[in-house]
Each structure stands twice: as C-alpha cells, then as structure tokens.
C-alpha cells in the first residue's frame, strides 16, 4: 500500500497525456537558452491573415503525377516556389498554405509564404508569417533561414562605424592599371569610380577595380593634363578635373571626349593658382577650390564665371587654404580649410552661415557626401583618420577602417550609392575599396527573382546579390557564381548584368483619364511630345494605361514608336470622374506587367489625385482601403526595385501621399506647370533606373536527361566574392515534351544488366572452385596433393654454401 500514491500519480499523468493526444495538442520544444530547465511553451497563435482564408485551396494542378500526391506537403511547396519564381506571387500563396496545413512546422513554407507576400507589397502579411516562423522555435536550427528572415524583418538603419578593406589596387603592381600618386577620387550614380593621379590621366574603374576607360593625355596643351588633382562627376555624367600644375579646369564628356578648358594661372576672376578640389551642384554649376588664391570660384555648366565665394582672411569668416569642397542636398557649399582646420558653410549667394572646427583639431584633406538619406559628410585628415560629420547637429563620429596598418595621405574619398567607401592614398600610391564590417560578417544575400525556361534546356535565373542592408554587389562575373541542379554543380555559360549590359528601358504611363485632367490637355500633349523626342529608337519601350472611376483601359500597349507616344493624348477622352482607387490599381497592374521584363523599368503616374480623400471604383471604398492600396503600391514597387515618377496636375499645393510614394520608391515628384519639360522626365528615368542591379545567369540543364516531363527540378544559385558567400533556392518543372525519352534509363539498365551478369558469372566460378576442393578432400586427393606440394617446395630450396676450414685466407676461401 505504500506505493499507492505513486500509482495514482502515474495514472493521472497517463490520462493527461492521452487527453492531449486525442485533442491533437502538443508542447513545443524548449528553447536553446532554457534547455537545461526543460521549459515548455504554448503553441504560437496563428497569424490573423491565416484565419481569414486558411481553408482556401489551390487550383487543381495540371501535373497529373502530382494530383495523386495531394497529401504530400513538399508537392504543394514546390508548386508554390515554381509560381513565385515565375513572379506569380499571389498565386503561389495558396500552395504554401496547403503545404502548411499538411505540415504546420514546415519552416521553408512559412519563409517562402512571407517572401511572396513581401514581393507582392503586402508587408503586414509578410511580417506576420515571418514572426510566426520565428516563434516556432525551430528557426535557430536552420541558420540560413534564420538569417534570411532577420535580414528582411529586423532591418537596421544605423550607419556603420567601421569598415573593412575589400580590395586594393596599387599603381606600381605589374599587370594592373598604371597610375602614380593618386589624388582626387569620385563616384557616379552607377557605382563607377573615377581616379585622378599625377600620371596625367583619369581612370574610370568598375566597383571591383576593372579598367573601363582612360581619359586624357599627359602634356601641357589645352586639352592635356599634367597634375590632375580634384575630380567630380556632374548630374549629366560629365567629368570635371582640376590641374594643379597647369592652373586650369577641364571638362570631359561621359565618353572621355574633351569639351572645354577654363582658366590659366592668375588671381583675377576665372583664373587660378594651384586649384585643388572641385564639386558640382544639382543645377550643374561647378565650384572650384582656388587654393592659391584662398577662394572658391563658381562657374556654370558652359564654363562661364558666375561669382567668387569666400575671401582671404585670418578671422572666423576668412579662408586661407581651401583644400576640399562639396555641395549638399540643399545646395549649401561646404569648404574644408586645411590651415584653419575648420568647415565653412556658404549659401548660394556666397554668404557665410557657419564655421565648424574639425574634430580633434585635425587637418582636413578630402570631403564627400554620404550615400544615405541621413544628411552626413565623410572627411579625411592628414593624421590618417576618417570622420563622419552630421551638419544638423554638428556631431562628429570617427570611422574605423580595418585591414591596413596606417594611412597618412588620404587625398581622396568617395562613397557610392551602394555603400562602398573608396580611398586614395597619395604616398602609398594605392586605392582601396571598403565595405561596412557588418555587411561583410553577414555574408551575401542572394535572391532568385525569376526562372525562365522558355529556351529549355537553357535555363535563365534572374538574381539580385546584396548585403544585409540591401547594398547591391555590382561588377560580378561568371566566376563569382555557381549553379546547382539537384546534385549537379556547374558554372553558368552566360551572365548579363542589366544596368551594365543593356540600355533598354521599359516605361508604363498611368494617366488619370478623368474630367479634371481636361484643362491640362495641352500641357500633357507637350509633355508627351518632348518625352518622345528624347526616346531612343528601338531602346525605349512605352505603354499607356488610362484609368478613371468607370474603367481601366490600355490606351497603348508597349511600343517603340515615337509617333504613337507623341499623339497619345488624342486617344484620351477626359470625361469620367476621378478615382484614387483606380489610379492605385492601375499602378499595381503596370508593375505586375513589367516584372518579367529583364530590362530597366519605371512607372509614370499622371494624375490630379487627392491622395486618399476620394473613394475609388464603384465609390464603395473608404479611406482605409485607399490607404491600404497606397501602401501596397509603394511596397510593391520598392520590393521589386521599380521607381514611380509622379506628375501632379493640381493647380496648387502638393499631394503628400503621392510625393512620399515617388521618393520612397526612388522616383521623383513633379508639378505639371508651364515650365515642366518632358525631356527632363526621360533623363531622370534614365538616371534612377541604374539602381536596378540584376544578374541573368544562363546554363544548360542536365536534369532533362534523366527526368520525365513535368518533374520538379530543384536549383540553387551560389554567389561568392572574396571571403563572402550566399545562396538561394529555386526550381522549375521540366516542360512538356522536353523530359527524358528513356535513353538515359535504357543506358543505365543495360549497364546494370551487364554488371549483374558479371557478378553472377564470378559467383558461379567461385562456387565451382569451392565444389572441386570439397570433392578432392572427400577422395583423399587433397592430402596427397598437399604432401607432394611440400616435397616439391623442399626440393626447390637452394643448397647451403661450403666454407674452407682454414682460419686465414681471403674472403673467397683462399686461392691465388
């Protein structure tokens, strides 16, 4: 009886366990931190969006061999990936949900469902799916999925305080681009780097230091360079260079052609004395640090003198040795004076606004703008340090650069829109590129965005390669990629980088075809006429979608015809009522229609919309639905790297929502007034679409040799650069009629048959030999044979050598 309490407790526990099993309840595994305490957790609650349509089933599969396997979660998961890789994001989601119904803890399905929501611009659902995946407690067991979810969900906007050396280029190293004592360095919007040096020429380099273009020749003529020092690239990609020895400024075209020369030695306006730094503003004006004359000179884009800024003086308002210069986003001019160890801020009129001492009283050498929305500058000093300066609060922050002992002559600094930091060291005769330490530690983020099998067995993957903070990797080559197909690993036979290898631009116009647009018909006609004038024949592909409260109608499908675009306003009626909802639906439709185009792309919206104050199609939608549509438009464009340009036709004021959407997606916001020019819109589209960094990897598939039609083939793309690496998973179904015809299997069957026959023959031979030995043993012959073999072996032994009995003699036994 003394064991009765123990039996009662055991029975209770068994009952409780049985009750949980009957109701399908289970405890999750303990977390890693609480593993020793064996703490259990409740099952996480399902996301809200799951409850709304959790029982929505995918459409019937067209693949008969998979119809019989509907209960297999992997089957639905593969179907979802296939649709996602074909850019059908919303169509893929029901398949992930079905896979999760069959296997609720299928982490890959939760991740990919969030990814499809993310690419479709439905951020709340995406984050909800990823949050649920994290709370499953299994994400830590899959480091790759964990890192990917956190890369999307846990975004960090903190500026890096340390960088690491990524690559270096020496001017004296054999087989490398030759330069001598590098001075100024600049970067354009595409990420290309321009280097000035005392070699007497300008080098245009790729982000990975491959030579793209050599500009200028060494000499003392009007078009020549002797000691190029400062360099900048204006908004039109023209290259401006100061020559410290020849006391002049030279302008080159983007192709390196000489355009004009400004000045000579002197102290009058338009003359220079050892000019050093140079910078350009948003209007195309040029500012030159005339160091020998202790002033800044301003010129227009044609080289015509405009004004002098600053004056020689030892007081707070005077310059002594203006060494570096930049123009910020608000067109304020900032000058770094190396003798006074301070930054001077001037307005457009040349009035001094502020003087800020350099941190730690160090001597400034070079100055450049930051690459983020945060207003900041980067500055190098003669003491070998790099600082980040925030002009809004005059705060200084020291930047650490790892990977090199010391840097004492950093005459140039530049940072690209992609986050790469470039430094030129005059005395070390070298240039180096640096990347934020965080990005290097977290490797590369590889995303398969599309899988094209239209030319099967040639398969093309559209891939983006970025760091965690979405900094694109540009300039990668075929050697940086590997493709895995099932268990086969191969290199791509072709690689194409969209921003580098194509000029083709696809633009979709969404025109608000409502009555409120009628007063602006002539302005709109002028805009399209000027836009078509700047179109590149056979390169610019344009479509026009007309939307209003009543309907959404494709006015012009994609065309290369300038004439059709110029006369597009003739097909617009401007009769129906305006609808914000119709405009947003039109934007979504245009983005969706361009996703599969492997070109640079943009959307242009022309509307007098109120930005959410008017209901939409059918006038049943409320402001909440309009706001939701607006958010989806913005995120859909952002997550697929498609900028939206907004042309607002309202008579006065601005649309806050439309302007925010344009700027957030990388586009621009305009007011359609008498001064607006369509050619400016075409130019801005060309500039902004350079951020669409995509790689097209093509390889010849091998799976069709041994897999049947409609079989699923799993693919993996691996990208690597230096000691960084990353990968992503994709896949495709072998097209109908393109699979194996059985030849491979017949060959395998024949080889297997040959191998089986050989094995059977060897086995039969061994058995026969064993049977012969057995029979000999039974007859006594085996013993006789063994005795005879022993005698024969004894007889074959060599006879022992005979030695002489004498103690002396030679070792050969005596003799002569």
Short mmCIF file of N, CA and C in Angstrom, two decimals, residues 637-700:
data_model
loop_
_atom_site.label_atom_id
_atom_site.label_comp_id
_atom_site.label_asym_id
_atom_site.label_seq_id
_atom_site.Cartn_x
_atom_site.Cartn_y
_atom_site.Cartn_z
N UNK A 637 6.34 48.38 -55.47
CA UNK A 637 7.38 48.99 -56.30
C UNK A 637 8.74 48.93 -55.62
N UNK A 638 8.80 49.24 -54.32
CA UNK A 638 10.06 49.24 -53.59
C UNK A 638 10.69 47.85 -53.58
N UNK A 639 9.90 46.83 -53.26
CA UNK A 639 10.46 45.48 -53.10
C UNK A 639 10.85 44.84 -54.42
N UNK A 640 10.43 45.44 -55.54
CA UNK A 640 10.83 44.94 -56.85
C UNK A 640 11.70 45.94 -57.60
N UNK A 641 12.21 46.95 -56.88
CA UNK A 641 13.17 47.94 -57.42
C UNK A 641 12.64 48.66 -58.65
N UNK A 642 11.38 49.07 -58.62
CA UNK A 642 10.79 49.81 -59.74
C UNK A 642 10.42 51.21 -59.24
N UNK A 643 11.09 52.26 -59.71
CA UNK A 643 10.77 53.62 -59.25
C UNK A 643 9.46 54.12 -59.86
N UNK A 644 8.73 54.92 -59.08
CA UNK A 644 7.49 55.54 -59.54
C UNK A 644 7.70 57.05 -59.64
N UNK A 645 7.43 57.59 -60.82
CA UNK A 645 7.53 59.04 -61.06
C UNK A 645 6.11 59.60 -61.13
N UNK A 646 5.85 60.64 -60.35
CA UNK A 646 4.51 61.22 -60.27
C UNK A 646 4.52 62.60 -60.89
N UNK A 647 3.63 62.82 -61.86
CA UNK A 647 3.41 64.14 -62.46
C UNK A 647 2.05 64.61 -61.98
N UNK A 648 2.06 65.57 -61.06
CA UNK A 648 0.83 66.07 -60.42
C UNK A 648 0.30 67.26 -61.21
N UNK A 649 -0.97 67.20 -61.60
CA UNK A 649 -1.56 68.27 -62.42
C UNK A 649 -2.40 69.25 -61.61
N UNK A 650 -2.40 69.13 -60.29
CA UNK A 650 -3.24 70.02 -59.49
C UNK A 650 -2.78 71.47 -59.64
N UNK A 651 -3.71 72.39 -59.50
CA UNK A 651 -3.42 73.81 -59.71
C UNK A 651 -2.55 74.38 -58.61
N UNK A 652 -2.74 73.92 -57.39
CA UNK A 652 -1.96 74.45 -56.28
C UNK A 652 -1.76 73.35 -55.22
N UNK A 653 -0.69 73.50 -54.44
CA UNK A 653 -0.40 72.53 -53.39
C UNK A 653 0.25 71.26 -53.92
N UNK A 654 0.50 70.32 -53.01
CA UNK A 654 1.12 69.05 -53.36
C UNK A 654 0.37 67.91 -52.70
N UNK A 655 0.41 66.76 -53.31
CA UNK A 655 -0.15 65.56 -52.71
C UNK A 655 0.93 64.90 -51.85
N UNK A 656 0.70 64.88 -50.55
CA UNK A 656 1.69 64.34 -49.63
C UNK A 656 1.92 62.85 -49.89
N UNK A 657 0.84 62.09 -50.08
CA UNK A 657 0.96 60.65 -50.28
C UNK A 657 1.69 60.33 -51.59
N UNK A 658 1.29 61.02 -52.68
CA UNK A 658 1.92 60.74 -53.96
C UNK A 658 3.39 61.12 -53.95
N UNK A 659 3.72 62.21 -53.31
CA UNK A 659 5.12 62.63 -53.24
C UNK A 659 5.93 61.63 -52.42
N UNK A 660 5.35 61.20 -51.31
CA UNK A 660 6.04 60.21 -50.47
C UNK A 660 6.26 58.90 -51.24
N UNK A 661 5.26 58.47 -52.00
CA UNK A 661 5.39 57.24 -52.77
C UNK A 661 6.49 57.36 -53.81
N UNK A 662 6.56 58.51 -54.49
CA UNK A 662 7.58 58.70 -55.52
C UNK A 662 8.99 58.67 -54.92
N UNK A 663 9.19 59.40 -53.84
CA UNK A 663 10.53 59.47 -53.24
C UNK A 663 10.93 58.16 -52.59
N UNK A 664 9.96 57.46 -51.97
CA UNK A 664 10.28 56.19 -51.30
C UNK A 664 10.69 55.11 -52.29
N UNK A 665 10.16 55.13 -53.49
CA UNK A 665 10.48 54.10 -54.48
C UNK A 665 11.69 54.45 -55.32
N UNK A 666 12.29 55.60 -55.09
CA UNK A 666 13.46 56.01 -55.88
C UNK A 666 13.11 56.84 -57.09
N UNK A 667 11.84 57.28 -57.21
CA UNK A 667 11.43 58.12 -58.32
C UNK A 667 11.46 59.59 -57.94
N UNK A 668 10.68 60.40 -58.66
CA UNK A 668 10.63 61.84 -58.40
C UNK A 668 9.19 62.34 -58.53
N UNK A 669 8.96 63.51 -57.95
CA UNK A 669 7.63 64.12 -57.93
C UNK A 669 7.71 65.46 -58.66
N UNK A 670 6.79 65.69 -59.62
CA UNK A 670 6.79 66.91 -60.41
C UNK A 670 5.40 67.57 -60.36
N UNK A 671 5.38 68.85 -60.60
CA UNK A 671 4.14 69.60 -60.82
C UNK A 671 4.06 69.95 -62.30
N UNK A 672 2.97 69.58 -62.95
CA UNK A 672 2.82 69.82 -64.39
C UNK A 672 2.40 71.28 -64.61
N UNK A 673 3.38 72.17 -64.62
CA UNK A 673 3.11 73.58 -64.91
C UNK A 673 3.69 73.93 -66.28
N UNK A 674 3.67 75.23 -66.59
CA UNK A 674 4.15 75.66 -67.91
C UNK A 674 5.65 75.44 -68.09
N UNK A 675 6.39 75.26 -66.98
CA UNK A 675 7.84 75.14 -67.06
C UNK A 675 8.31 73.68 -67.06
N UNK A 676 7.37 72.76 -66.85
CA UNK A 676 7.77 71.36 -66.81
C UNK A 676 8.08 70.86 -68.22
N UNK A 677 9.18 70.11 -68.35
CA UNK A 677 9.61 69.60 -69.64
C UNK A 677 9.66 68.08 -69.61
N UNK A 678 9.07 67.47 -70.63
CA UNK A 678 9.05 66.03 -70.69
C UNK A 678 10.42 65.40 -70.86
N UNK A 679 11.35 66.13 -71.48
CA UNK A 679 12.69 65.57 -71.66
C UNK A 679 13.42 65.43 -70.33
N UNK A 680 13.06 66.25 -69.36
CA UNK A 680 13.64 66.10 -68.03
C UNK A 680 13.16 64.80 -67.40
N UNK A 681 11.89 64.46 -67.63
CA UNK A 681 11.36 63.21 -67.11
C UNK A 681 12.11 62.03 -67.70
N UNK A 682 12.36 62.06 -69.00
CA UNK A 682 13.10 60.97 -69.66
C UNK A 682 14.51 60.87 -69.10
N UNK A 683 15.16 61.98 -68.86
CA UNK A 683 16.52 61.97 -68.30
C UNK A 683 16.53 61.39 -66.88
N UNK A 684 15.58 61.81 -66.05
CA UNK A 684 15.54 61.32 -64.67
C UNK A 684 15.27 59.82 -64.62
N UNK A 685 14.42 59.32 -65.50
CA UNK A 685 14.17 57.88 -65.55
C UNK A 685 15.45 57.13 -65.88
N UNK A 686 16.20 57.66 -66.83
CA UNK A 686 17.46 57.02 -67.21
C UNK A 686 18.42 56.95 -66.03
N UNK A 687 18.46 58.02 -65.24
CA UNK A 687 19.38 58.05 -64.10
C UNK A 687 18.92 57.14 -62.97
N UNK A 688 17.64 57.19 -62.64
CA UNK A 688 17.16 56.46 -61.47
C UNK A 688 17.12 54.94 -61.69
N UNK A 689 16.90 54.50 -62.92
CA UNK A 689 16.81 53.06 -63.16
C UNK A 689 18.16 52.37 -63.13
N UNK A 690 19.24 53.11 -63.00
CA UNK A 690 20.55 52.49 -62.88
C UNK A 690 20.71 51.74 -61.56
N UNK A 691 19.77 51.92 -60.64
CA UNK A 691 19.88 51.23 -59.36
C UNK A 691 19.36 49.79 -59.43
N UNK A 692 18.78 49.42 -60.56
CA UNK A 692 18.21 48.08 -60.69
C UNK A 692 19.32 47.10 -61.06
N UNK A 693 20.02 46.64 -60.04
CA UNK A 693 21.16 45.74 -60.25
C UNK A 693 20.66 44.30 -60.27
N UNK A 694 20.63 43.68 -61.43
CA UNK A 694 20.17 42.31 -61.58
C UNK A 694 21.18 41.55 -62.43
N UNK A 695 21.31 40.26 -62.14
CA UNK A 695 22.16 39.38 -62.94
C UNK A 695 21.29 38.32 -63.60
N UNK A 696 21.55 38.05 -64.88
CA UNK A 696 20.87 36.99 -65.61
C UNK A 696 21.87 35.86 -65.83
N UNK A 697 21.64 34.74 -65.15
CA UNK A 697 22.54 33.60 -65.24
C UNK A 697 21.90 32.52 -66.11
N UNK A 698 22.59 32.13 -67.16
CA UNK A 698 22.08 31.13 -68.07
C UNK A 698 22.99 29.90 -68.06
N UNK A 699 22.39 28.73 -67.99
CA UNK A 699 23.15 27.48 -68.03
C UNK A 699 22.34 26.42 -68.75
N UNK A 700 23.00 25.35 -69.17
CA UNK A 700 22.33 24.26 -69.85
C UNK A 700 21.94 23.20 -68.84
#
